[in-house]
Coordinates of C-alpha atoms in Angstrom, one line a residue:
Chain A
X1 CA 84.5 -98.1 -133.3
X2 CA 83.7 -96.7 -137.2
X3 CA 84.1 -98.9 -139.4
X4 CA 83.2 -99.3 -143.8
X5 CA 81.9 -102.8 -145.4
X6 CA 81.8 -102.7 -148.9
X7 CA 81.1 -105.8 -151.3
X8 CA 83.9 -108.1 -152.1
X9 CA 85.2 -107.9 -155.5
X10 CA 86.4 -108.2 -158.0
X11 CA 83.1 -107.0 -160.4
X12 CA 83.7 -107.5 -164.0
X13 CA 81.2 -105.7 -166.1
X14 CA 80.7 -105.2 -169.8
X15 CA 80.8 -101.3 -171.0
X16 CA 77.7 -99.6 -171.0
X17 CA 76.3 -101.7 -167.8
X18 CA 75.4 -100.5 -164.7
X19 CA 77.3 -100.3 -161.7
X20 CA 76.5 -100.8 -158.2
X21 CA 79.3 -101.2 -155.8
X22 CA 77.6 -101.3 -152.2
X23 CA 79.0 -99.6 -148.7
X24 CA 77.9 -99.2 -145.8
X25 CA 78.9 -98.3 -142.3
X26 CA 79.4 -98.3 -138.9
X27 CA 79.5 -94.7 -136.9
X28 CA 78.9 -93.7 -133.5
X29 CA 78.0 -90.4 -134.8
X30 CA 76.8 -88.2 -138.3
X31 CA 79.9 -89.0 -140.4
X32 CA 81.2 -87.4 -143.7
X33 CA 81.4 -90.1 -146.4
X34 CA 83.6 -90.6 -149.6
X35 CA 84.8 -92.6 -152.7
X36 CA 87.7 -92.7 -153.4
X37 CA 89.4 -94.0 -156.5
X38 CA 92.6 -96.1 -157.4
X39 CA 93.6 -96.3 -160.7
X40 CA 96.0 -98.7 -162.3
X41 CA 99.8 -97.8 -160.7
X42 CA 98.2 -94.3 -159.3
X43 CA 97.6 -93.2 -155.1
X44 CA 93.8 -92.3 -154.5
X45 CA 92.0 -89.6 -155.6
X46 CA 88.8 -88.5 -154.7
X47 CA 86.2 -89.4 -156.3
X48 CA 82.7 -87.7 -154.2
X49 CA 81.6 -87.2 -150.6
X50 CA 78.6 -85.9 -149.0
X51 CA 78.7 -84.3 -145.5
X52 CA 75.0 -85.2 -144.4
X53 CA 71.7 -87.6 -144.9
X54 CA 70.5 -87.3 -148.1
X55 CA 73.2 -85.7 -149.5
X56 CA 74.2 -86.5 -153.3
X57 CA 77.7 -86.7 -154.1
X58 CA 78.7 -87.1 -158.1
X59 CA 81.2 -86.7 -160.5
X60 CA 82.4 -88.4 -163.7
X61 CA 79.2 -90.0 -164.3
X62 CA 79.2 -91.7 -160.9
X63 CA 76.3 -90.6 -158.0
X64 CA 76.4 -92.1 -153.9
X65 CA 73.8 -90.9 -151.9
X66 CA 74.5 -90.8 -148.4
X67 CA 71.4 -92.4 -146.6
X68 CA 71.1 -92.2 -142.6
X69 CA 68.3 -94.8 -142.6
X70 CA 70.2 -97.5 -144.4
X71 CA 73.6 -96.4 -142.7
X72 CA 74.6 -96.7 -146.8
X73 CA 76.9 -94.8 -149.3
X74 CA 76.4 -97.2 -152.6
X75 CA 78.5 -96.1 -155.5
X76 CA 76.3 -96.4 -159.0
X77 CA 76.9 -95.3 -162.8
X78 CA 74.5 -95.6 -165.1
X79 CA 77.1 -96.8 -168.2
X80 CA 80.7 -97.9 -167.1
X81 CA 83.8 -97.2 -169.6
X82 CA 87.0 -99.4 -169.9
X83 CA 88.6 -96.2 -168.1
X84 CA 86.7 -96.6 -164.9
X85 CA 88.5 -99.9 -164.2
X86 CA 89.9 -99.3 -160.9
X87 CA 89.8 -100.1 -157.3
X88 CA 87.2 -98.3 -155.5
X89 CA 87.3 -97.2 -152.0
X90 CA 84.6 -96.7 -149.3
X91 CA 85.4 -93.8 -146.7
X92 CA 84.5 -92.3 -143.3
X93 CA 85.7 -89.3 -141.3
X94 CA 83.8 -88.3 -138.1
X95 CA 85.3 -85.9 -135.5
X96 CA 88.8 -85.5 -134.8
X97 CA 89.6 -89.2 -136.1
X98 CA 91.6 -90.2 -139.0
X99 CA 89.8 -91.6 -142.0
X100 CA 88.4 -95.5 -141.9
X101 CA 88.8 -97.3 -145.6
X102 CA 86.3 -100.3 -146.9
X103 CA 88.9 -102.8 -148.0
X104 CA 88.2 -101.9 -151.5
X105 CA 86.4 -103.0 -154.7
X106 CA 88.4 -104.1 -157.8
X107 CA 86.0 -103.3 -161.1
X108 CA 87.2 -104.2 -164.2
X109 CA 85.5 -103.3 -167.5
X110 CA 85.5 -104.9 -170.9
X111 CA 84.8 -103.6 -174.0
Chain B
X1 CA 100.9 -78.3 -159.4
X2 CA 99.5 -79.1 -156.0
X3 CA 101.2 -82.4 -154.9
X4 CA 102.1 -84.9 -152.3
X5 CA 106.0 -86.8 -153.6
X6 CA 106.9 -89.9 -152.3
X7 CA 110.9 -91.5 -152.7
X8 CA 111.1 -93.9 -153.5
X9 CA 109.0 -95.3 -156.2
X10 CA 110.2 -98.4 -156.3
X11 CA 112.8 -99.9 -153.5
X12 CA 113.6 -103.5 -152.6
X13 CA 115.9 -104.2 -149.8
X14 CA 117.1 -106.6 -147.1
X15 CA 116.0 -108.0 -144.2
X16 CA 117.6 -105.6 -141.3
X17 CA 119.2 -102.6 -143.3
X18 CA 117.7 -99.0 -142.2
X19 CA 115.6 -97.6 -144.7
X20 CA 113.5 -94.0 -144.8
X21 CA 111.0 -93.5 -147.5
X22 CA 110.1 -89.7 -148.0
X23 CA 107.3 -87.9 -148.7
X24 CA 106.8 -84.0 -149.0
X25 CA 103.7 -82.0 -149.7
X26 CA 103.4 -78.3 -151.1
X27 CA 100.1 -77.3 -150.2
X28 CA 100.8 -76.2 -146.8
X29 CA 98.7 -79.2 -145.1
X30 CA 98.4 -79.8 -141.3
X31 CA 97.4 -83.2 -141.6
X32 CA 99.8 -86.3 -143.0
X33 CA 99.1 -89.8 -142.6
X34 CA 100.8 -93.2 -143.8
X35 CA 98.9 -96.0 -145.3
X36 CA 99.8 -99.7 -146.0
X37 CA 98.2 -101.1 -148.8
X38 CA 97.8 -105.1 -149.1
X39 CA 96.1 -107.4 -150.9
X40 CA 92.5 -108.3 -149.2
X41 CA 93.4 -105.8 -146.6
X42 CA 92.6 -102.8 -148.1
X43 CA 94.5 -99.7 -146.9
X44 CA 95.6 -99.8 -143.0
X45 CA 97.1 -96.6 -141.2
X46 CA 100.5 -96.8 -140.0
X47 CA 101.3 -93.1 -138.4
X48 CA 99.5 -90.0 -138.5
X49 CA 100.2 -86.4 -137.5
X50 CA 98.2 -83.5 -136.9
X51 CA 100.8 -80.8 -136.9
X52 CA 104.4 -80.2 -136.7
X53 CA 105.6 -82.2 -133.7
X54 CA 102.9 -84.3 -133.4
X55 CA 102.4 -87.5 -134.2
X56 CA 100.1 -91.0 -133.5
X57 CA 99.7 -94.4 -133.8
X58 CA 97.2 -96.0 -136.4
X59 CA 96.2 -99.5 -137.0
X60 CA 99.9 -101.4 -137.9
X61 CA 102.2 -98.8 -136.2
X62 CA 104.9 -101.7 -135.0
X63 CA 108.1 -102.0 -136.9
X64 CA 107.6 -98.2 -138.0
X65 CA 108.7 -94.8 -137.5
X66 CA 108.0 -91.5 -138.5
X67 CA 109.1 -87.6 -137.2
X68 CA 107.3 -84.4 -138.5
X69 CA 109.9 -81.4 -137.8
X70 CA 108.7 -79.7 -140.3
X71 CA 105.1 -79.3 -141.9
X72 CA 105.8 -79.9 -145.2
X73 CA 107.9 -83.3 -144.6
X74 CA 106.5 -86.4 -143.1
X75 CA 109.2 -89.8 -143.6
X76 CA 108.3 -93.2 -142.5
X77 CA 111.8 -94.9 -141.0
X78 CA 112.2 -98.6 -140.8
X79 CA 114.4 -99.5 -138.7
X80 CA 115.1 -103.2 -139.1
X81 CA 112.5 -104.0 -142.0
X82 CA 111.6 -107.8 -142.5
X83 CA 109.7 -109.5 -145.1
X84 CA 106.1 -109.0 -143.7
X85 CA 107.0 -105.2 -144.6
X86 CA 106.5 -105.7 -147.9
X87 CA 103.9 -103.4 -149.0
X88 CA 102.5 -100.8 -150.7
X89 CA 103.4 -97.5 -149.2
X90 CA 101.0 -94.1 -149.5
X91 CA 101.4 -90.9 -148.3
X92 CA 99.0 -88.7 -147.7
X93 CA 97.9 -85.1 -146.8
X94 CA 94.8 -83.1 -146.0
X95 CA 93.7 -79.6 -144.7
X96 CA 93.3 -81.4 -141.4
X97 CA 90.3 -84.1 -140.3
X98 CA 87.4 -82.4 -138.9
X99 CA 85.5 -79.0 -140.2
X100 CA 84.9 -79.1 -144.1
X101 CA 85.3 -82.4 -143.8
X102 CA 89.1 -82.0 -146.3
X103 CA 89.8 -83.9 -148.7
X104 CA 93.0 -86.2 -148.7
X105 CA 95.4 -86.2 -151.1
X106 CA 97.7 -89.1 -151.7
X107 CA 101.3 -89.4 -152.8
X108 CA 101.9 -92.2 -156.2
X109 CA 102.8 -94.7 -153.9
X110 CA 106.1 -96.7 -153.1
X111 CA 106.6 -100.9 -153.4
X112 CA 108.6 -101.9 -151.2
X113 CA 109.8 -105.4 -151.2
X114 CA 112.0 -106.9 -148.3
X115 CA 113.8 -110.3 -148.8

């Protein structure tokens, strides 16, 4: 079936460093691909998606590119802030199926 | 606002008494699901349902109910909860699954502890 690896966390980082958070995934098919985002005492919330290969989703600062080859989604900012700590969730949705999560990635930055 | 409530927030409970945790959306979504959230386990689906009336299994459905009689409204029942219930409970609620693809939207989430 679909499934969504994603590196084990937690990842503690310093502000201004770079962020990598790695997914990939496991599809019988051309899925759509998300992050989503968990913050501190919050649900999720959307972070980017892309719908096909070599699409680039970003927002906040944050850029995945969705590569076919690689079967990869990896979530990268160039400069983390103490407000991106959060857990950060891998995503699939292909066909008529309900989404499939990574288990998530705790990132906590310090000033 | 656009919005997916959950109630309630917070609950803790006993092992064996009923309990229904609500969750209502106002954007007129087909789609509503119920997640699990645990500790090294990432988010696991409990129910879903793709319209009024309809309704599925996910992943963890046992010890769970839900009903969808309306579109708006989407309550996970539990009927005789025990302490591997304990959790963290989302809603959530989306366009529907396939086409745009749509984006979910998640309720705040309820803790639920069971002793």
């Amino acid at each position: 079936g679909n499934s969504v690896t994603q590196m084990e966390g937690p990842v503690t980082l310093s502000e201004e460093a770079f962020l990598t958070i790695n997914c990939t995934y496991t599809a019988t098919g051309y899925p759509s691909l998300f992050w989503y985002v968990q913050y501190p005492g919050e649900g999720l919330q959307l972070l980017l998606k892309a719908t096909k290969a070599d699409d680039k989703g970003s927002n906040k600062g944050f850029e995945a590119t969705y590569r076919k080859e690689t079967t990869s989604f990896h979530l990268e900012k160039g400069s983390v802030q103490v407000s991106d700590s959060a857990v950060y969730f891998c995503a699939l949705l292909w066909g008529n199926t309900p989404l499939v999560f990574g288990k998530g990635t705790r990132l906590s930055v310090i000033a | 606002e656009a919005q997916v409530t959950q109630n309630p927030r917070y609950l803790i409970t006993v092992t064996g008494k009923k309990l229904t945790v609500t969750c209502s959306q106002n954007m007129n979504h087909e789609y509503m699901s119920w997640y699990r959230q645990d500790p090294g386990l990432g988010l696991r689906q409990i129910y879903y349902s793709m319209n009024v009336e309809v309704t599925d299994k996910g992943d963890v459905p046992e010890g769970y109910k839900v009903s969808r009689k309306e579109k708006r409204n989407f309550p996970l029942i539990l009927e005789s909860p025990s302490p591997n219930q304990t959790s963290l409970y989302f809603c959530a609620s989306s366009l529907g699954l396939s086409g745009a693809p749509y984006e979910q939207y998640f309720g705040p989430g309820t803790r639920l502890t069971v002793t």
